[in-house]
Amino acid sequence: MPLKAPGSSEPRTIVVIGGGVIGCSTAYFLTRHGLYNPQIHSVVILEASRIAGGSSGKAGGLLAEWATPKCLAPLSFKTHGELAKEHGGDKIWGHRSVYCADVALEAHDWNNNNEAAIVANGVEDGHEASSTTTEVPSDLDWLLPGSVKSYTEAGNPHNSGQVNPLAFTETLAQLAKEKGAEVIIGSATAINYRDRNSGISSVSYTQNGTSKTLNATDVLLAAGPWTPKLFPAVNLSRPPRGHSVVVRPSRDLSPYVLFPNISARENGNNLLSPEIYPRPGDKVHGFDTVYACGPDDYEVPLPDSTDTVAVDEQKCNEVYAAVGSVSKPIHEGEVLTKQACYKAQIRAHAEDEEVGPIVGPTGIQGLWLATGHDEWGIQNAPGTGLVMSEMIFEGAAHSADCESLAPKHFLKRD
């Protein structure tokens, strides 16, 4: 059966399964599409726990024009800027431009070395002086003096930025609701099809222990790593879990997102090296914070929902200790949040290797996919939402050529 023609006046109920950044972004753009008519079109976000309850509320929020895939990332980076300008994202969800850098850092052992050693290395007016061992930007003044062994710029304010993912996702959901979308908190249990899988008929879900059904003409599966539970043909790997912390530093930090390699001063051995994201104040926190995340692990299988993700407090403590070992304002700060989340990953891959995401029609009339975004989910959410709204209402995307992301390239074959 062909896709509904652009400009169709047929009533449509579009159910977006998943209240993360991909689902909320798609709902936002659906309700702002030129063919959207709230009198005959319904957009429903069906979310099992809460908006941004998974990685969409716990990720770092890096934006990069240089992200992957190249067919989608530049559009999405540009759209992030447009959304921030239109809706005051600098104040609400902390949208701003940043520098990014790969850095080699030497850790300071606060237990064995007194603070006089740091002062001797150069502290000016209460602010750490820049390392003398390698050239670093003068305003990157929150790393311990002498700790920077190498600095390589990976991004600049023209092609890199950041958001607070929780604030961003919650705001997109609210903006979609203001244009007529509905949010239902309930756990999807099945997608129901017409005879011979000729199209969508409804979505079954549970809410407070009660089974319910939601009629639908279209379903967008944007449930992250939980997507295969509703559509097993989706070929995702065992999802990785990542731990992170949010810290209120003892002073505000300049906007440098760092990808460090931290080594011990005594023997040069590599230590845990979390990514470091200073954040400006936003609607979640009215003051500057620092987000830091450690490496992925595969120790605990994916739970039933975001509400039951196991958080290993020791892993969070190790992340905080690692970033505190290279920065006095972070070391002296207050840990506000310890958390963990799972990413939707198609497969493990090398840095800069393009693997997905999966975006587009499944081949079943009215069933759409947007998943497998891995580490670039926040960055690529607006672009995904925009092209998905075009596909659903017009039958094809025109803002970007996403043929390489089509589900037919990724779905399991019978």
Coordinates of C-alpha atoms in Angstrom, one line a residue:
M1 CA 0.0 0.0 0.0
P2 CA 1.5 3.4 -0.9
L3 CA 2.1 6.1 1.6
K4 CA -0.6 8.6 2.2
A5 CA -0.3 11.4 -0.3
P6 CA 0.9 14.8 0.8
G7 CA -2.0 17.1 1.6
S8 CA -4.3 14.2 2.4
S9 CA -7.3 15.3 4.5
E10 CA -7.7 11.9 6.0
P11 CA -7.7 11.8 9.8
R12 CA -4.5 10.3 11.3
T13 CA -3.5 9.3 14.7
I14 CA 0.3 9.2 15.0
V15 CA 1.6 7.4 18.1
V16 CA 5.2 8.1 19.0
I17 CA 6.4 5.3 21.3
G18 CA 9.2 6.7 23.5
G19 CA 9.3 10.0 25.3
G20 CA 13.1 10.5 24.9
V21 CA 14.7 13.2 22.8
I22 CA 14.1 11.4 19.5
G23 CA 10.4 10.9 20.1
C24 CA 9.8 14.4 21.6
S25 CA 11.7 16.0 18.7
T26 CA 9.6 14.2 16.2
A27 CA 6.4 15.1 18.0
Y28 CA 7.6 18.8 18.0
F29 CA 8.2 18.8 14.2
L30 CA 5.0 16.8 13.5
T31 CA 3.0 19.5 15.2
R32 CA 4.8 22.2 13.3
H33 CA 4.6 20.6 9.9
G34 CA 2.7 22.6 7.2
L35 CA 0.3 19.7 6.6
Y36 CA -0.5 19.2 10.3
N37 CA -4.1 20.0 11.1
P38 CA -5.0 19.5 14.8
Q39 CA -8.6 19.2 13.8
I40 CA -8.0 15.9 12.1
H41 CA -4.5 14.8 13.1
S42 CA -3.6 13.5 16.6
V43 CA 0.0 13.2 17.8
V44 CA 0.5 11.1 21.0
I45 CA 3.7 10.5 22.8
L46 CA 3.4 7.2 24.7
E47 CA 6.1 6.9 27.3
A48 CA 6.6 4.1 29.8
S49 CA 8.0 6.1 32.8
R50 CA 8.6 9.8 32.3
I51 CA 9.8 12.2 29.6
A52 CA 13.6 12.0 29.3
G53 CA 13.8 9.2 31.8
G54 CA 16.6 7.4 30.0
S55 CA 19.7 8.6 28.2
S56 CA 17.9 11.6 27.0
G57 CA 18.0 13.0 30.5
K58 CA 21.4 11.6 31.5
A59 CA 23.6 12.2 28.4
G60 CA 26.4 14.8 28.1
G61 CA 24.6 16.9 25.5
L62 CA 27.4 17.6 23.1
L63 CA 26.5 19.1 19.7
A64 CA 28.9 18.8 16.8
E65 CA 28.5 19.7 13.1
W66 CA 31.3 17.1 12.7
A67 CA 29.3 14.3 14.3
T68 CA 28.2 11.2 12.4
P69 CA 26.3 10.4 10.1
K70 CA 27.4 13.1 7.7
C71 CA 24.0 13.0 5.9
L72 CA 22.2 14.1 9.1
A73 CA 24.6 15.7 11.6
P74 CA 25.1 19.1 9.8
L75 CA 21.3 19.6 9.5
S76 CA 20.7 18.6 13.1
F77 CA 23.5 20.9 14.4
K78 CA 22.0 23.8 12.4
T79 CA 18.5 23.0 13.7
H80 CA 19.7 23.0 17.3
G81 CA 20.7 26.6 16.8
E82 CA 17.4 27.6 15.2
L83 CA 15.4 26.0 18.0
A84 CA 17.5 27.7 20.6
K85 CA 17.0 31.1 18.9
E86 CA 13.3 30.6 18.5
H87 CA 12.6 29.3 22.0
G88 CA 15.2 30.9 24.3
G89 CA 17.3 27.8 24.5
D90 CA 20.3 29.6 25.9
K91 CA 18.3 30.3 29.1
I92 CA 16.0 27.2 29.2
W93 CA 18.2 24.3 28.2
G94 CA 21.7 25.8 28.3
H95 CA 22.4 25.9 24.6
R96 CA 25.8 27.5 23.9
S97 CA 28.8 27.2 21.7
V98 CA 31.9 25.4 23.1
Y99 CA 35.4 24.4 22.4
C100 CA 36.2 20.7 22.4
A101 CA 39.7 19.2 22.9
D102 CA 41.5 15.9 23.3
V103 CA 43.8 16.4 26.3
A104 CA 46.5 14.3 28.1
L105 CA 46.3 15.1 31.8
E106 CA 48.3 14.1 34.8
A107 CA 46.3 13.3 37.9
H108 CA 46.9 14.8 41.4
D109 CA 46.6 12.6 44.4
W110 CA 44.7 14.7 46.9
N111 CA 45.3 12.1 49.7
N112 CA 49.0 12.0 49.5
N113 CA 50.0 15.5 48.3
N114 CA 49.3 18.7 50.2
E115 CA 47.8 21.7 48.6
A116 CA 51.1 23.6 49.0
A117 CA 52.5 21.7 46.0
I118 CA 49.7 23.0 43.8
V119 CA 50.1 26.6 45.1
A120 CA 53.8 26.3 44.3
N121 CA 53.0 25.4 40.7
G122 CA 51.1 28.6 40.3
V123 CA 47.7 29.7 41.5
E124 CA 46.8 33.3 40.7
D125 CA 44.0 35.1 42.5
G126 CA 42.4 31.8 43.5
H127 CA 42.4 30.5 39.9
E128 CA 44.7 27.7 38.6
A129 CA 47.3 28.9 36.2
S130 CA 47.7 27.3 32.8
S131 CA 50.1 24.4 32.4
T132 CA 53.6 25.3 31.5
T133 CA 54.3 22.0 29.8
T134 CA 52.2 22.6 26.7
E135 CA 50.3 25.4 25.2
V136 CA 46.6 25.6 26.3
P137 CA 44.0 28.4 25.9
S138 CA 44.4 31.1 28.6
D139 CA 40.8 30.8 29.7
L140 CA 41.0 27.1 30.2
D141 CA 42.0 28.0 33.8
W142 CA 40.2 25.3 35.7
L143 CA 42.7 22.5 35.2
L144 CA 45.4 22.0 37.8
P145 CA 48.6 23.8 36.9
G146 CA 51.2 21.5 35.3
S147 CA 48.6 18.8 34.7
V148 CA 48.1 19.3 30.9
K149 CA 50.6 17.3 28.9
S150 CA 49.0 17.8 25.5
Y151 CA 46.1 19.7 24.1
T152 CA 44.6 19.1 20.7
E153 CA 41.5 21.1 19.6
A154 CA 38.7 18.8 18.3
G155 CA 36.0 21.5 17.9
N156 CA 35.4 25.2 18.1
P157 CA 32.4 27.5 18.8
H158 CA 31.6 27.6 15.1
N159 CA 31.0 23.8 14.8
S160 CA 30.5 22.7 18.4
G161 CA 28.0 23.3 21.2
Q162 CA 26.1 21.8 24.0
V163 CA 22.7 21.5 25.7
N164 CA 21.3 20.1 28.9
P165 CA 19.5 17.1 27.5
L166 CA 16.9 16.8 30.2
A167 CA 15.8 20.4 29.9
F168 CA 16.0 20.2 26.1
T169 CA 13.8 17.1 25.9
E170 CA 11.3 18.2 28.4
T171 CA 10.9 21.6 26.6
L172 CA 10.4 19.9 23.2
A173 CA 7.6 17.7 24.8
Q174 CA 5.9 20.8 26.3
L175 CA 6.2 22.7 23.0
A176 CA 4.6 19.8 21.2
K177 CA 1.8 19.7 23.7
E178 CA 1.1 23.4 23.2
K179 CA 0.4 22.6 19.5
G180 CA -2.0 19.8 20.3
A181 CA 0.2 16.7 21.1
E182 CA -0.8 14.5 24.0
V183 CA 1.6 12.7 26.4
I184 CA 0.4 9.4 27.8
I185 CA 2.4 7.7 30.6
G186 CA 1.9 4.0 29.9
S187 CA 4.1 1.1 28.8
A188 CA 3.6 -0.1 25.2
T189 CA 3.1 -3.9 25.1
A190 CA 2.3 -4.6 21.4
I191 CA 1.9 -3.0 18.0
N192 CA -1.3 -4.4 16.4
Y193 CA -1.6 -4.7 12.7
R194 CA -4.3 -5.1 10.1
D195 CA -4.7 -8.3 8.2
R196 CA -1.5 -9.7 6.8
N197 CA 0.5 -6.8 8.3
S198 CA -1.0 -4.5 5.7
G199 CA -0.9 -1.6 8.1
I200 CA -1.2 -0.4 11.7
S201 CA -4.4 -0.7 13.6
S202 CA -3.5 0.1 17.2
V203 CA -1.0 0.1 20.1
S204 CA -1.6 -1.9 23.3
Y205 CA -0.2 -0.6 26.5
T206 CA -0.6 -0.9 30.3
Q207 CA -1.3 2.0 32.6
N208 CA -1.4 1.6 36.4
G209 CA -1.9 -2.2 35.9
T210 CA -4.8 -1.7 33.4
S211 CA -4.5 -2.9 29.8
K212 CA -5.6 -0.3 27.3
T213 CA -5.6 0.2 23.5
L214 CA -4.8 3.2 21.5
N215 CA -6.0 3.3 17.9
A216 CA -3.4 4.4 15.4
T217 CA -2.8 5.0 11.7
D218 CA 0.9 5.5 12.2
V219 CA 3.4 4.4 14.8
L220 CA 6.9 5.8 15.2
L221 CA 9.1 3.4 17.3
A222 CA 11.6 5.6 19.1
A223 CA 12.1 3.6 22.3
G224 CA 15.9 3.5 22.2
P225 CA 17.3 0.2 23.3
W226 CA 13.9 -1.0 24.2
T227 CA 12.8 -0.8 20.5
P228 CA 13.4 -4.5 19.6
K229 CA 11.0 -5.6 22.4
L230 CA 8.1 -4.2 20.3
F231 CA 9.6 -4.9 16.8
P232 CA 12.1 -7.8 17.0
A233 CA 13.3 -7.3 13.5
V234 CA 15.3 -4.3 14.7
N235 CA 18.9 -5.4 14.9
L236 CA 20.5 -3.7 17.9
S237 CA 23.4 -5.0 20.0
R238 CA 23.3 -5.6 23.7
P239 CA 23.0 -2.0 24.9
P240 CA 25.9 -0.5 26.9
R241 CA 25.4 1.2 30.2
G242 CA 27.2 4.4 31.2
H243 CA 27.6 6.1 34.5
S244 CA 27.8 9.8 35.1
V245 CA 27.7 12.5 37.7
V246 CA 26.6 16.1 37.8
V247 CA 28.7 18.4 40.1
R248 CA 28.3 21.9 41.3
P249 CA 31.9 23.2 41.1
S250 CA 33.3 25.7 43.6
R251 CA 33.4 28.3 40.8
D252 CA 32.1 28.7 37.2
L253 CA 34.2 27.0 34.5
S254 CA 34.9 28.2 31.0
P255 CA 33.1 26.4 28.1
Y256 CA 35.6 23.6 27.2
V257 CA 34.4 20.1 26.7
L258 CA 37.3 17.8 27.3
F259 CA 38.0 14.2 26.2
P260 CA 40.9 13.4 28.5
N261 CA 43.5 10.7 28.8
I262 CA 44.4 10.8 32.5
S263 CA 47.6 9.2 33.8
A264 CA 49.1 8.8 37.2
R265 CA 51.9 11.2 38.1
E266 CA 54.0 8.5 39.8
N267 CA 54.2 5.8 37.1
G268 CA 52.4 7.2 34.1
N269 CA 49.8 4.4 34.1
N270 CA 46.5 5.3 32.4
L271 CA 43.6 5.9 34.8
L272 CA 39.8 6.2 34.4
S273 CA 39.4 9.2 32.0
P274 CA 35.8 10.5 32.1
E275 CA 34.6 13.1 29.6
I276 CA 34.1 16.5 31.1
Y277 CA 31.3 18.9 30.2
P278 CA 31.0 22.3 32.0
R279 CA 27.4 23.5 31.8
P280 CA 25.9 27.0 32.2
G281 CA 22.8 27.5 34.3
D282 CA 19.5 26.4 32.9
K283 CA 16.0 25.5 34.0
V284 CA 17.2 22.4 35.8
H285 CA 19.9 24.1 37.7
G286 CA 20.0 27.9 38.0
F287 CA 23.8 27.8 38.4
D288 CA 26.8 26.4 36.5
T289 CA 27.4 22.6 36.8
V290 CA 29.8 20.0 35.4
Y291 CA 28.7 16.8 33.8
A292 CA 31.2 13.9 33.7
C293 CA 30.7 10.4 32.3
G294 CA 32.8 7.3 32.5
P295 CA 33.3 4.4 30.0
D296 CA 30.5 2.0 29.0
D297 CA 30.0 -1.4 30.6
Y298 CA 28.0 -4.4 29.7
E299 CA 27.7 -5.9 33.2
V300 CA 24.0 -5.5 33.7
P301 CA 21.3 -6.5 31.1
L302 CA 18.8 -3.9 29.9
P303 CA 16.0 -3.7 32.6
D304 CA 12.3 -3.4 31.8
S305 CA 12.2 0.4 32.0
T306 CA 14.2 3.5 32.7
D307 CA 12.9 3.5 36.2
T308 CA 14.7 0.3 37.1
V309 CA 18.2 1.1 35.7
A310 CA 20.7 -0.1 38.2
V311 CA 23.2 2.6 39.3
D312 CA 26.5 1.4 40.6
E313 CA 27.4 4.1 43.1
Q314 CA 31.1 3.1 43.2
K315 CA 31.4 3.7 39.4
C316 CA 29.9 7.2 39.9
N317 CA 32.4 7.8 42.8
E318 CA 35.3 6.8 40.6
V319 CA 34.1 9.2 37.8
Y320 CA 34.0 12.0 40.3
A321 CA 37.4 11.2 41.8
A322 CA 38.9 11.0 38.3
V323 CA 37.7 14.4 37.2
G324 CA 38.5 15.9 40.6
S325 CA 42.1 14.7 40.3
V326 CA 42.7 17.2 37.5
S327 CA 40.6 20.2 38.6
K328 CA 40.5 21.9 42.0
P329 CA 37.0 23.6 41.4
I330 CA 35.6 20.1 40.6
H331 CA 37.4 18.5 43.5
E332 CA 36.0 21.1 45.9
G333 CA 32.5 20.9 44.3
E334 CA 29.3 19.2 45.4
V335 CA 28.0 16.1 43.7
L336 CA 24.4 16.7 42.8
T337 CA 23.5 13.6 40.9
K338 CA 24.8 10.0 40.4
Q339 CA 23.1 8.2 37.5
A340 CA 23.3 5.6 34.8
C341 CA 21.6 5.0 31.5
Y342 CA 21.7 2.7 28.4
K343 CA 22.3 3.7 24.8
A344 CA 20.6 2.3 21.7
Q345 CA 23.6 0.9 19.8
I346 CA 23.5 -1.0 16.5
R347 CA 27.0 -2.4 17.1
A348 CA 30.3 -1.3 18.7
H349 CA 32.3 0.8 16.3
A350 CA 35.5 2.8 15.9
E351 CA 35.4 6.5 16.6
D352 CA 34.1 8.5 13.6
E353 CA 32.8 5.2 11.9
E354 CA 29.3 5.7 10.6
V355 CA 26.9 3.1 11.9
G356 CA 23.3 4.2 11.7
P357 CA 21.1 5.5 13.2
I358 CA 18.0 3.7 11.8
V359 CA 15.5 6.3 10.5
G360 CA 12.6 5.8 8.2
P361 CA 9.8 3.5 7.1
T362 CA 9.9 -0.2 7.9
G363 CA 8.0 -1.5 4.8
I364 CA 4.8 -2.0 6.8
Q365 CA 2.4 0.8 6.1
G366 CA 2.4 3.3 8.9
L367 CA 5.2 1.8 10.9
W368 CA 8.3 4.0 11.3
L369 CA 11.6 3.6 13.1
A370 CA 14.0 6.2 14.7
T371 CA 16.5 4.4 16.9
G372 CA 20.2 3.3 17.2
H373 CA 21.5 6.8 17.6
D374 CA 24.2 5.6 20.0
E375 CA 26.5 8.5 21.3
W376 CA 25.0 11.1 19.0
G377 CA 21.3 10.9 20.1
I378 CA 21.1 14.4 21.5
Q379 CA 23.0 16.0 18.7
N380 CA 21.0 14.2 16.0
A381 CA 17.5 14.5 17.5
P382 CA 16.3 17.7 15.8
G383 CA 17.4 16.5 12.4
T384 CA 15.8 13.1 13.0
G385 CA 12.6 14.7 14.1
L386 CA 12.5 17.0 11.1
V387 CA 13.1 14.3 8.5
M388 CA 10.7 12.0 10.2
S389 CA 7.9 14.6 10.1
E390 CA 8.5 15.0 6.4
M391 CA 8.4 11.3 5.8
I392 CA 5.2 10.8 7.8
F393 CA 3.3 13.7 6.3
E394 CA 4.8 13.9 2.8
G395 CA 6.0 10.4 2.1
A396 CA 9.7 11.4 1.8
A397 CA 12.4 13.5 3.5
H398 CA 13.7 16.6 1.7
S399 CA 15.7 18.4 4.3
A400 CA 18.4 15.6 4.2
D401 CA 19.1 12.5 2.1
C402 CA 18.7 9.8 4.7
E403 CA 18.5 6.8 2.3
S404 CA 21.6 5.2 4.0
L405 CA 19.8 5.3 7.3
A406 CA 16.7 3.4 6.0
P407 CA 15.5 0.5 8.1
K408 CA 15.9 -1.9 5.1
H409 CA 19.7 -1.7 5.6
F410 CA 19.5 -2.8 9.2
L411 CA 16.5 -5.0 9.8
K412 CA 17.0 -8.7 10.4
R413 CA 16.0 -10.9 7.5
D414 CA 13.7 -13.8 8.0

